[in-house]
Coordinates of N, CA, C and O in Angstrom, one line a residue:
X4 N -27.3 -16.8 4.8 CA -26.8 -16.2 3.6 C -25.6 -17.0 3.1 O -24.7 -17.3 3.8
X5 N -25.6 -17.3 1.8 CA -24.6 -18.1 1.2 C -23.5 -17.1 0.7 O -23.6 -16.3 -0.2
X6 N -22.3 -17.2 1.4 CA -21.3 -16.2 1.2 C -19.9 -16.9 1.0 O -18.9 -16.2 0.8
X7 N -19.8 -18.2 1.2 CA -18.5 -18.8 1.2 C -18.3 -19.7 0.0 O -19.2 -20.2 -0.6
X8 N -17.0 -19.7 -0.4 CA -16.5 -20.6 -1.5 C -15.5 -21.5 -0.9 O -14.6 -21.2 -0.2
X9 N -15.7 -22.8 -1.4 CA -14.7 -23.8 -1.0 C -13.7 -24.0 -2.2 O -14.1 -24.2 -3.3
X10 N -12.4 -23.8 -1.9 CA -11.4 -24.1 -2.9 C -10.9 -25.5 -2.6 O -10.7 -25.9 -1.5
X11 N -10.8 -26.2 -3.7 CA -10.3 -27.6 -3.6 C -9.2 -27.9 -4.5 O -9.1 -27.5 -5.7
X12 N -8.2 -28.6 -4.0 CA -7.0 -29.0 -4.8 C -6.8 -30.5 -4.5 O -6.4 -30.9 -3.4
X13 N -7.1 -31.4 -5.5 CA -6.9 -32.8 -5.3 C -5.5 -33.2 -5.8 O -5.2 -32.9 -7.0
X14 N -4.7 -33.8 -5.0 CA -3.4 -34.3 -5.3 C -3.3 -35.7 -4.8 O -4.1 -36.2 -4.1
X15 N -2.2 -36.4 -5.2 CA -1.9 -37.7 -4.6 C -1.6 -37.7 -3.1 O -1.9 -38.6 -2.4
X16 N -1.2 -36.5 -2.6 CA -0.9 -36.4 -1.2 C -2.2 -36.1 -0.4 O -2.1 -36.3 0.9
X17 N -3.3 -35.7 -1.0 CA -4.5 -35.5 -0.3 C -5.4 -34.5 -1.0 O -5.0 -34.0 -2.0
X18 N -6.6 -34.3 -0.4 CA -7.5 -33.3 -0.9 C -7.4 -32.1 0.0 O -7.6 -32.2 1.2
X19 N -7.0 -31.0 -0.5 CA -6.8 -29.8 0.2 C -8.0 -28.9 0.0 O -8.4 -28.7 -1.1
X20 N -8.5 -28.4 1.2 CA -9.8 -27.7 1.2 C -9.5 -26.3 1.9 O -9.0 -26.3 2.9
X21 N -10.0 -25.2 1.2 CA -9.9 -23.9 1.8 C -11.3 -23.3 1.8 O -11.9 -23.2 0.7
X22 N -11.8 -23.0 2.9 CA -13.1 -22.3 3.1 C -12.7 -20.8 3.1 O -11.9 -20.3 3.9
X23 N -13.4 -20.1 2.1 CA -13.0 -18.7 2.0 C -14.3 -17.8 1.9 O -15.4 -18.3 1.8
X24 N -14.1 -16.5 2.1 CA -15.2 -15.6 2.0 C -14.7 -14.3 1.3 O -13.5 -14.0 1.4
X25 N -15.6 -13.5 0.7 CA -15.2 -12.3 0.1 C -14.6 -12.5 -1.3 O -14.4 -13.6 -1.8
X26 N -14.2 -11.3 -1.8 CA -13.5 -11.3 -3.1 C -12.6 -10.1 -3.2 O -12.7 -9.2 -2.4
X27 N -11.7 -10.1 -4.1 CA -10.7 -9.0 -4.3 C -10.0 -8.7 -3.0 O -9.4 -9.6 -2.4
X28 N -9.9 -7.4 -2.6 CA -9.2 -7.0 -1.4 C -9.9 -7.5 -0.1 O -9.3 -7.5 0.9
X29 N -11.2 -7.9 -0.2 CA -11.9 -8.4 0.9 C -11.8 -9.9 1.1 O -12.5 -10.5 1.9
X30 N -11.1 -10.6 0.2 CA -11.0 -12.1 0.2 C -10.2 -12.5 1.5 O -9.2 -12.0 1.8
X31 N -10.8 -13.5 2.2 CA -10.2 -14.0 3.4 C -10.3 -15.6 3.4 O -11.3 -16.1 3.0
X32 N -9.2 -16.2 3.9 CA -9.3 -17.6 4.2 C -9.8 -17.9 5.6 O -9.2 -17.4 6.5
X33 N -10.9 -18.5 5.7 CA -11.6 -18.8 6.9 C -11.0 -20.0 7.6 O -10.7 -20.0 8.8
X34 N -10.8 -21.1 6.9 CA -10.2 -22.3 7.4 C -9.7 -23.2 6.3 O -10.0 -23.0 5.1
X35 N -8.8 -24.1 6.7 CA -8.2 -25.0 5.7 C -8.2 -26.4 6.3 O -8.2 -26.6 7.6
X36 N -8.1 -27.4 5.4 CA -8.1 -28.8 5.9 C -7.4 -29.6 4.8 O -7.4 -29.3 3.7
X37 N -6.8 -30.7 5.3 CA -6.2 -31.7 4.3 C -6.8 -33.0 4.7 O -6.7 -33.5 5.8
X38 N -7.4 -33.7 3.7 CA -7.9 -35.0 3.8 C -7.0 -36.0 3.1 O -6.7 -35.8 1.9
X39 N -6.6 -37.0 3.8 CA -5.8 -38.0 3.2 C -6.7 -39.2 2.8 O -7.8 -39.3 3.4
X40 N -6.4 -39.9 1.8 CA -7.3 -40.9 1.2 C -6.5 -42.0 0.5 O -5.3 -41.8 0.1
X41 N -7.2 -43.0 0.2 CA -6.7 -44.1 -0.7 C -7.8 -44.5 -1.6 O -8.9 -44.8 -1.1
X42 N -7.6 -44.6 -2.9 CA -8.7 -45.0 -3.8 C -8.3 -46.3 -4.5 O -8.7 -46.6 -5.6
X43 N -7.4 -47.1 -3.8 CA -7.0 -48.3 -4.4 C -8.0 -49.5 -4.3 O -7.9 -50.5 -5.0
X44 N -8.9 -49.3 -3.4 CA -9.9 -50.3 -3.1 C -11.3 -49.7 -3.2 O -11.5 -48.5 -3.1
X45 N -12.3 -50.6 -3.3 CA -13.7 -50.1 -3.3 C -14.0 -49.4 -2.0 O -14.7 -48.4 -2.0
X46 N -13.6 -50.0 -0.9 CA -13.8 -49.4 0.4 C -13.2 -48.0 0.5 O -13.7 -47.1 1.1
X47 N -12.0 -47.8 0.0 CA -11.3 -46.5 0.0 C -12.1 -45.5 -0.8 O -12.2 -44.3 -0.4
X48 N -12.6 -45.9 -1.9 CA -13.4 -45.0 -2.7 C -14.7 -44.6 -2.0 O -15.1 -43.4 -1.9
X49 N -15.3 -45.6 -1.3 CA -16.6 -45.3 -0.5 C -16.2 -44.4 0.6 O -17.0 -43.4 1.0
X50 N -15.1 -44.6 1.3 CA -14.7 -43.8 2.4 C -14.4 -42.3 2.0 O -14.9 -41.4 2.7
X51 N -13.8 -42.1 0.9 CA -13.5 -40.8 0.4 C -14.9 -40.1 0.0 O -15.1 -39.0 0.4
X52 N -15.7 -40.8 -0.6 CA -17.1 -40.3 -0.9 C -17.8 -39.8 0.3 O -18.3 -38.7 0.4
X53 N -17.8 -40.7 1.3 CA -18.5 -40.3 2.6 C -17.9 -39.1 3.2 O -18.6 -38.2 3.7
X54 N -16.6 -39.1 3.3 CA -15.9 -37.9 3.9 C -16.1 -36.6 3.2 O -16.5 -35.6 3.8
X55 N -16.0 -36.7 1.8 CA -16.3 -35.5 1.1 C -17.7 -35.0 1.2 O -18.0 -33.8 1.3
X56 N -18.7 -35.9 1.2 CA -20.1 -35.6 1.4 C -20.3 -34.9 2.7 O -21.0 -33.9 2.8
X57 N -19.7 -35.4 3.8 CA -19.8 -34.8 5.1 C -19.2 -33.4 5.2 O -19.8 -32.5 5.7
X58 N -18.0 -33.3 4.6 CA -17.3 -32.0 4.6 C -18.1 -31.0 3.8 O -18.4 -29.8 4.3
X59 N -18.6 -31.3 2.6 CA -19.3 -30.4 1.8 C -20.7 -30.0 2.4 O -21.1 -28.9 2.3
X60 N -21.4 -31.0 2.9 CA -22.7 -30.8 3.5 C -22.5 -29.8 4.7 O -23.3 -28.9 4.9
X61 N -21.5 -30.0 5.5 CA -21.2 -29.1 6.6 C -20.9 -27.7 6.1 O -21.3 -26.7 6.8
X62 N -20.2 -27.6 5.0 CA -19.8 -26.3 4.5 C -21.1 -25.6 4.0 O -21.2 -24.3 4.1
X63 N -22.0 -26.3 3.4 CA -23.3 -25.7 3.0 C -24.0 -25.1 4.2 O -24.5 -24.0 4.2
X64 N -24.0 -25.8 5.3 CA -24.7 -25.4 6.5 C -24.0 -24.1 7.0 O -24.7 -23.2 7.5
X65 N -22.7 -23.9 6.8 CA -22.0 -22.7 7.2 C -22.0 -21.6 6.1 O -21.3 -20.6 6.3
X66 N -22.8 -21.8 5.0 CA -22.9 -20.7 4.1 C -22.2 -20.9 2.7 O -22.1 -20.0 2.0
X67 N -21.7 -22.1 2.5 CA -21.0 -22.3 1.2 C -22.0 -22.4 0.1 O -23.1 -23.0 0.3
X68 N -21.7 -21.8 -1.1 CA -22.6 -22.0 -2.2 C -21.9 -22.4 -3.5 O -22.5 -22.8 -4.5
X69 N -20.5 -22.3 -3.5 CA -19.8 -22.7 -4.6 C -18.5 -23.5 -4.3 O -17.9 -23.2 -3.2
X70 N -18.2 -24.4 -5.2 CA -16.9 -25.2 -5.0 C -16.1 -24.8 -6.2 O -16.5 -24.8 -7.4
X71 N -14.8 -24.4 -5.9 CA -13.9 -24.1 -7.0 C -12.8 -25.2 -7.0 O -12.0 -25.3 -6.0
X72 N -12.7 -26.0 -8.0 CA -11.8 -27.1 -8.1 C -10.6 -26.7 -9.0 O -10.8 -26.3 -10.1
X73 N -9.4 -26.8 -8.4 CA -8.2 -26.6 -9.3 C -8.1 -27.9 -10.2 O -8.0 -29.0 -9.7
X74 N -8.3 -27.7 -11.5 CA -8.4 -28.8 -12.4 C -7.1 -29.6 -12.4 O -6.0 -29.1 -12.5
X75 N -7.4 -30.9 -12.5 CA -6.3 -31.9 -12.7 C -6.0 -31.8 -14.2 O -6.8 -31.3 -15.0
X76 N -4.8 -32.2 -14.6 CA -4.4 -32.1 -16.0 C -3.6 -33.4 -16.3 O -3.1 -34.1 -15.5
X77 N -3.5 -33.7 -17.6 CA -2.8 -34.9 -18.1 C -1.5 -34.5 -18.7 O -1.1 -33.3 -18.8
X78 N -0.8 -35.5 -19.2 CA 0.5 -35.3 -19.8 C 1.6 -35.8 -18.9 O 1.4 -36.4 -17.9
X79 N 2.9 -35.7 -19.4 CA 4.0 -36.3 -18.7 C 4.2 -35.7 -17.3 O 4.6 -36.4 -16.4
X80 N 3.8 -34.5 -17.0 CA 3.9 -33.9 -15.7 C 2.5 -33.7 -15.1 O 2.2 -32.8 -14.3
X81 N 1.5 -34.5 -15.6 CA 0.1 -34.3 -15.2 C -0.2 -34.8 -13.8 O 0.7 -35.3 -13.1
X82 N -1.4 -34.8 -13.5 CA -1.9 -35.2 -12.2 C -1.9 -36.7 -12.1 O -2.0 -37.4 -13.1
X83 N -1.8 -37.2 -10.8 CA -1.8 -38.6 -10.6 C -3.2 -39.2 -10.8 O -4.2 -38.5 -10.8
X84 N -3.2 -40.5 -11.0 CA -4.5 -41.2 -11.1 C -5.4 -41.0 -9.9 O -6.6 -40.7 -9.9
X85 N -4.7 -41.0 -8.7 CA -5.4 -40.8 -7.4 C -6.1 -39.4 -7.4 O -7.2 -39.3 -7.0
X86 N -5.3 -38.4 -7.8 CA -5.9 -37.0 -7.8 C -7.0 -36.9 -8.8 O -8.1 -36.3 -8.4
X87 N -7.0 -37.5 -9.9 CA -8.0 -37.5 -10.9 C -9.3 -38.2 -10.4 O -10.4 -37.7 -10.5
X88 N -9.1 -39.3 -9.7 CA -10.2 -40.0 -9.1 C -10.9 -39.2 -8.0 O -12.1 -39.1 -7.9
X89 N -10.0 -38.6 -7.2 CA -10.6 -37.7 -6.1 C -11.3 -36.5 -6.6 O -12.4 -36.2 -6.1
X90 N -10.8 -35.9 -7.7 CA -11.5 -34.8 -8.3 C -12.9 -35.3 -8.8 O -13.9 -34.5 -8.7
X91 N -12.9 -36.4 -9.5 CA -14.2 -36.9 -10.0 C -15.2 -37.2 -8.9 O -16.4 -36.8 -9.0
X92 N -14.8 -37.7 -7.8 CA -15.7 -38.0 -6.7 C -16.2 -36.7 -6.1 O -17.3 -36.5 -5.8
X93 N -15.2 -35.7 -6.0 CA -15.6 -34.4 -5.4 C -16.7 -33.8 -6.3 O -17.7 -33.2 -5.8
X94 N -16.5 -33.8 -7.6 CA -17.5 -33.2 -8.5 C -18.8 -33.9 -8.4 O -19.9 -33.3 -8.4
X95 N -18.8 -35.2 -8.3 CA -20.0 -36.0 -8.2 C -20.8 -35.6 -7.0 O -22.0 -35.3 -7.0
X96 N -20.1 -35.5 -5.8 CA -20.8 -35.1 -4.6 C -21.3 -33.7 -4.7 O -22.4 -33.4 -4.3
X97 N -20.4 -32.8 -5.1 CA -20.8 -31.3 -5.1 C -21.9 -31.0 -6.0 O -22.9 -30.3 -5.6
X98 N -21.9 -31.6 -7.2 CA -22.9 -31.2 -8.2 C -24.1 -32.1 -8.2 O -25.3 -31.6 -8.0
X99 N -23.9 -33.4 -8.2 CA -25.1 -34.3 -8.3 C -25.8 -34.5 -7.0 O -27.0 -34.6 -7.0
X100 N -25.1 -34.5 -5.9 CA -25.7 -34.9 -4.7 C -26.1 -33.6 -3.9 O -27.1 -33.6 -3.2
X101 N -25.3 -32.6 -4.0 CA -25.5 -31.4 -3.1 C -25.9 -30.1 -3.9 O -26.2 -29.1 -3.2
X102 N -25.9 -30.2 -5.2 CA -26.4 -29.1 -6.0 C -25.6 -27.8 -5.8 O -26.1 -26.7 -5.9
X103 N -24.3 -27.9 -5.5 CA -23.4 -26.7 -5.3 C -23.0 -26.2 -6.7 O -22.9 -27.0 -7.7
X104 N -22.8 -24.9 -6.8 CA -22.3 -24.3 -8.0 C -20.8 -24.8 -8.1 O -20.1 -24.7 -7.1
X105 N -20.4 -25.2 -9.3 CA -19.0 -25.8 -9.5 C -18.3 -24.9 -10.5 O -18.8 -24.7 -11.6
X106 N -17.1 -24.5 -10.2 CA -16.2 -23.8 -11.1 C -14.9 -24.6 -11.2 O -14.3 -24.9 -10.1
X107 N -14.6 -25.0 -12.4 CA -13.3 -25.6 -12.6 C -12.3 -24.5 -13.0 O -12.5 -23.8 -13.9
X108 N -11.2 -24.5 -12.2 CA -10.2 -23.4 -12.4 C -8.9 -24.0 -12.8 O -8.4 -24.9 -12.2
X109 N -8.3 -23.4 -13.9 CA -7.0 -23.8 -14.4 C -5.9 -23.0 -13.8 O -6.1 -21.7 -13.6
X110 N -4.8 -23.5 -13.4 CA -3.7 -22.7 -12.7 C -3.0 -21.8 -13.7 O -2.4 -20.8 -13.2
X111 N -3.1 -22.0 -15.0 CA -2.4 -21.1 -15.9 C -2.9 -19.6 -15.8 O -2.2 -18.7 -16.2
X112 N -4.1 -19.4 -15.3 CA -4.6 -18.0 -15.1 C -4.2 -17.3 -13.8 O -4.4 -16.2 -13.6
X113 N -3.6 -18.1 -12.9 CA -3.3 -17.5 -11.6 C -2.3 -16.4 -11.6 O -2.5 -15.4 -10.9
X114 N -1.2 -16.4 -12.4 CA -0.3 -15.3 -12.4 C -1.0 -13.9 -12.7 O -0.7 -12.9 -12.0
X115 N -1.9 -13.9 -13.6 CA -2.6 -12.7 -14.0 C -3.6 -12.3 -12.8 O -3.6 -11.1 -12.4
X116 N -4.4 -13.2 -12.3 CA -5.3 -12.9 -11.3 C -4.6 -12.4 -10.0 O -5.1 -11.6 -9.3
X117 N -3.4 -13.0 -9.7 CA -2.7 -12.6 -8.5 C -1.8 -11.4 -8.7 O -1.1 -11.0 -7.8
X118 N -1.7 -10.9 -9.9 CA -0.8 -9.8 -10.2 C 0.6 -10.1 -9.9 O 1.3 -9.3 -9.3
X119 N 1.1 -11.2 -10.4 CA 2.5 -11.6 -10.2 C 3.4 -10.7 -11.0 O 3.1 -10.2 -12.0
X120 N 4.6 -10.5 -10.4 CA 5.6 -9.7 -11.0 C 6.2 -10.6 -12.2 O 6.0 -11.8 -12.1
X121 N 6.8 -10.0 -13.2 CA 7.4 -10.7 -14.3 C 8.3 -11.8 -13.7 O 9.2 -11.5 -12.9
X122 N 8.1 -13.0 -14.2 CA 9.0 -14.1 -13.8 C 8.6 -14.8 -12.4 O 9.1 -15.8 -12.0
X123 N 7.7 -14.1 -11.7 CA 7.3 -14.7 -10.4 C 6.3 -15.8 -10.6 O 5.4 -15.7 -11.3
X124 N 6.5 -16.9 -9.8 CA 5.6 -18.0 -9.9 C 4.3 -17.7 -9.0 O 4.4 -17.0 -8.0
X125 N 3.2 -18.2 -9.4 CA 1.9 -17.9 -8.7 C 2.0 -18.4 -7.3 O 1.4 -17.8 -6.4
X126 N 2.7 -19.5 -7.0 CA 2.8 -20.1 -5.7 C 3.5 -19.1 -4.7 O 3.1 -18.9 -3.6
X127 N 4.5 -18.4 -5.2 CA 5.2 -17.4 -4.4 C 4.3 -16.2 -4.1 O 4.3 -15.8 -2.9
X128 N 3.6 -15.8 -5.1 CA 2.7 -14.6 -4.9 C 1.6 -15.0 -4.0 O 1.2 -14.2 -3.1
X129 N 1.0 -16.2 -4.1 CA -0.1 -16.6 -3.2 C 0.4 -16.7 -1.8 O -0.4 -16.2 -0.9
X130 N 1.6 -17.1 -1.5 CA 2.1 -17.2 -0.2 C 2.3 -15.8 0.4 O 1.9 -15.5 1.5
X131 N 2.8 -14.8 -0.4 CA 2.9 -13.4 0.0 C 1.5 -12.8 0.4 O 1.4 -12.1 1.4
X132 N 0.6 -13.2 -0.4 CA -0.7 -12.5 -0.3 C -1.6 -13.2 0.8 O -2.3 -12.5 1.5
X133 N -1.6 -14.5 0.8 CA -2.6 -15.2 1.7 C -2.0 -15.9 2.9 O -2.8 -16.3 3.8
X134 N -0.7 -16.1 2.9 CA -0.1 -16.9 4.0 C 1.3 -16.3 4.3 O 2.3 -17.0 4.5
X135 N 1.4 -14.9 4.5 CA 2.7 -14.3 4.7 C 3.4 -14.8 6.0 O 4.6 -14.8 6.1
X136 N 2.6 -15.1 7.0 CA 3.2 -15.5 8.3 C 3.4 -17.0 8.4 O 3.9 -17.5 9.4
X137 N 3.0 -17.8 7.4 CA 3.1 -19.2 7.4 C 2.2 -19.9 8.4 O 2.5 -21.0 8.8
X138 N 1.1 -19.3 8.7 CA 0.2 -19.9 9.7 C -0.7 -21.0 9.2 O -1.2 -21.8 9.9
X139 N -0.9 -21.0 7.9 CA -1.7 -22.0 7.3 C -0.9 -23.3 7.1 O 0.1 -23.3 6.4
X140 N -1.4 -24.4 7.7 CA -0.7 -25.7 7.6 C -0.9 -26.2 6.2 O -1.8 -25.9 5.5
X141 N 0.1 -27.1 5.8 CA 0.0 -27.8 4.5 C -0.1 -26.8 3.4 O -0.8 -27.0 2.4
X142 N 0.7 -25.7 3.4 CA 0.5 -24.6 2.4 C 0.8 -25.2 1.0 O 0.1 -24.8 0.1
X143 N 1.8 -26.0 0.8 CA 2.0 -26.6 -0.5 C 0.9 -27.6 -0.7 O 0.9 -28.7 -0.2
X144 N -0.1 -27.3 -1.5 CA -1.3 -28.0 -1.7 C -2.5 -27.1 -1.4 O -3.4 -27.0 -2.2
X145 N -2.5 -26.5 -0.2 CA -3.5 -25.6 0.1 C -3.5 -24.4 -0.7 O -4.5 -23.7 -1.0
X146 N -2.3 -24.0 -1.2 CA -2.1 -22.8 -2.1 C -3.0 -22.9 -3.3 O -3.7 -21.9 -3.7
X147 N -3.1 -24.1 -3.9 CA -3.9 -24.3 -5.1 C -5.4 -24.1 -4.8 O -6.2 -23.6 -5.5
X148 N -5.8 -24.6 -3.6 CA -7.2 -24.5 -3.2 C -7.6 -23.1 -2.9 O -8.6 -22.6 -3.3
X149 N -6.7 -22.4 -2.3 CA -7.0 -20.9 -2.0 C -7.1 -20.1 -3.3 O -8.0 -19.3 -3.4
X150 N -6.1 -20.4 -4.2 CA -6.1 -19.6 -5.4 C -7.3 -20.0 -6.3 O -7.9 -19.1 -7.0
X151 N -7.8 -21.2 -6.3 CA -9.0 -21.6 -7.0 C -10.2 -20.8 -6.5 O -11.0 -20.3 -7.3
X152 N -10.3 -20.7 -5.2 CA -11.4 -20.0 -4.6 C -11.3 -18.5 -4.9 O -12.3 -17.9 -5.2
X153 N -10.1 -18.0 -4.8 CA -9.9 -16.5 -5.1 C -10.3 -16.2 -6.6 O -11.0 -15.2 -6.8
X154 N -9.9 -17.1 -7.5 CA -10.3 -16.8 -8.9 C -11.8 -17.0 -9.1 O -12.4 -16.2 -9.8
X155 N -12.4 -18.0 -8.5 CA -13.8 -18.2 -8.6 C -14.6 -17.1 -8.0 O -15.7 -16.8 -8.4
X156 N -14.1 -16.5 -6.9 CA -14.8 -15.4 -6.3 C -15.0 -14.2 -7.2 O -15.9 -13.4 -7.1
X157 N -14.1 -14.1 -8.2 CA -14.1 -13.0 -9.1 C -15.1 -13.2 -10.3 O -15.4 -12.3 -11.1
X158 N -15.5 -14.5 -10.4 CA -16.4 -14.9 -11.6 C -17.8 -14.5 -11.3 O -18.3 -14.5 -10.2

């Protein structure tokens, strides 16, 4: 039975992946991972492609049916070129090669979805809700992946 959603956050520091299940009050983070990569060479791009394909194919075997990607954005404080390339490769593998359902999630909706207090940043609320004991490694980065999956679970 397909019950899991993969949350993905592509940054220059790595691709952060959160395997989740459930929605609303039943939402749980099953596992997380951080993939480091380099897309400066053709071999680096191929290596990232192979790694993402392996990770996503394994997730399908474990019941994943949807990938929720925290969208990269442009502008003066936008995403790095590396993050944008990693996101494009992720989408190619997820949709074209593995036929997963893909949801692109923008972070500007997180405060509402997470019920943030006035003035509270979504990152603070996500840590309170999903990582209160600090047990999840690489939380800065993984937080975006978890929240993307949380929002996509409600869709």
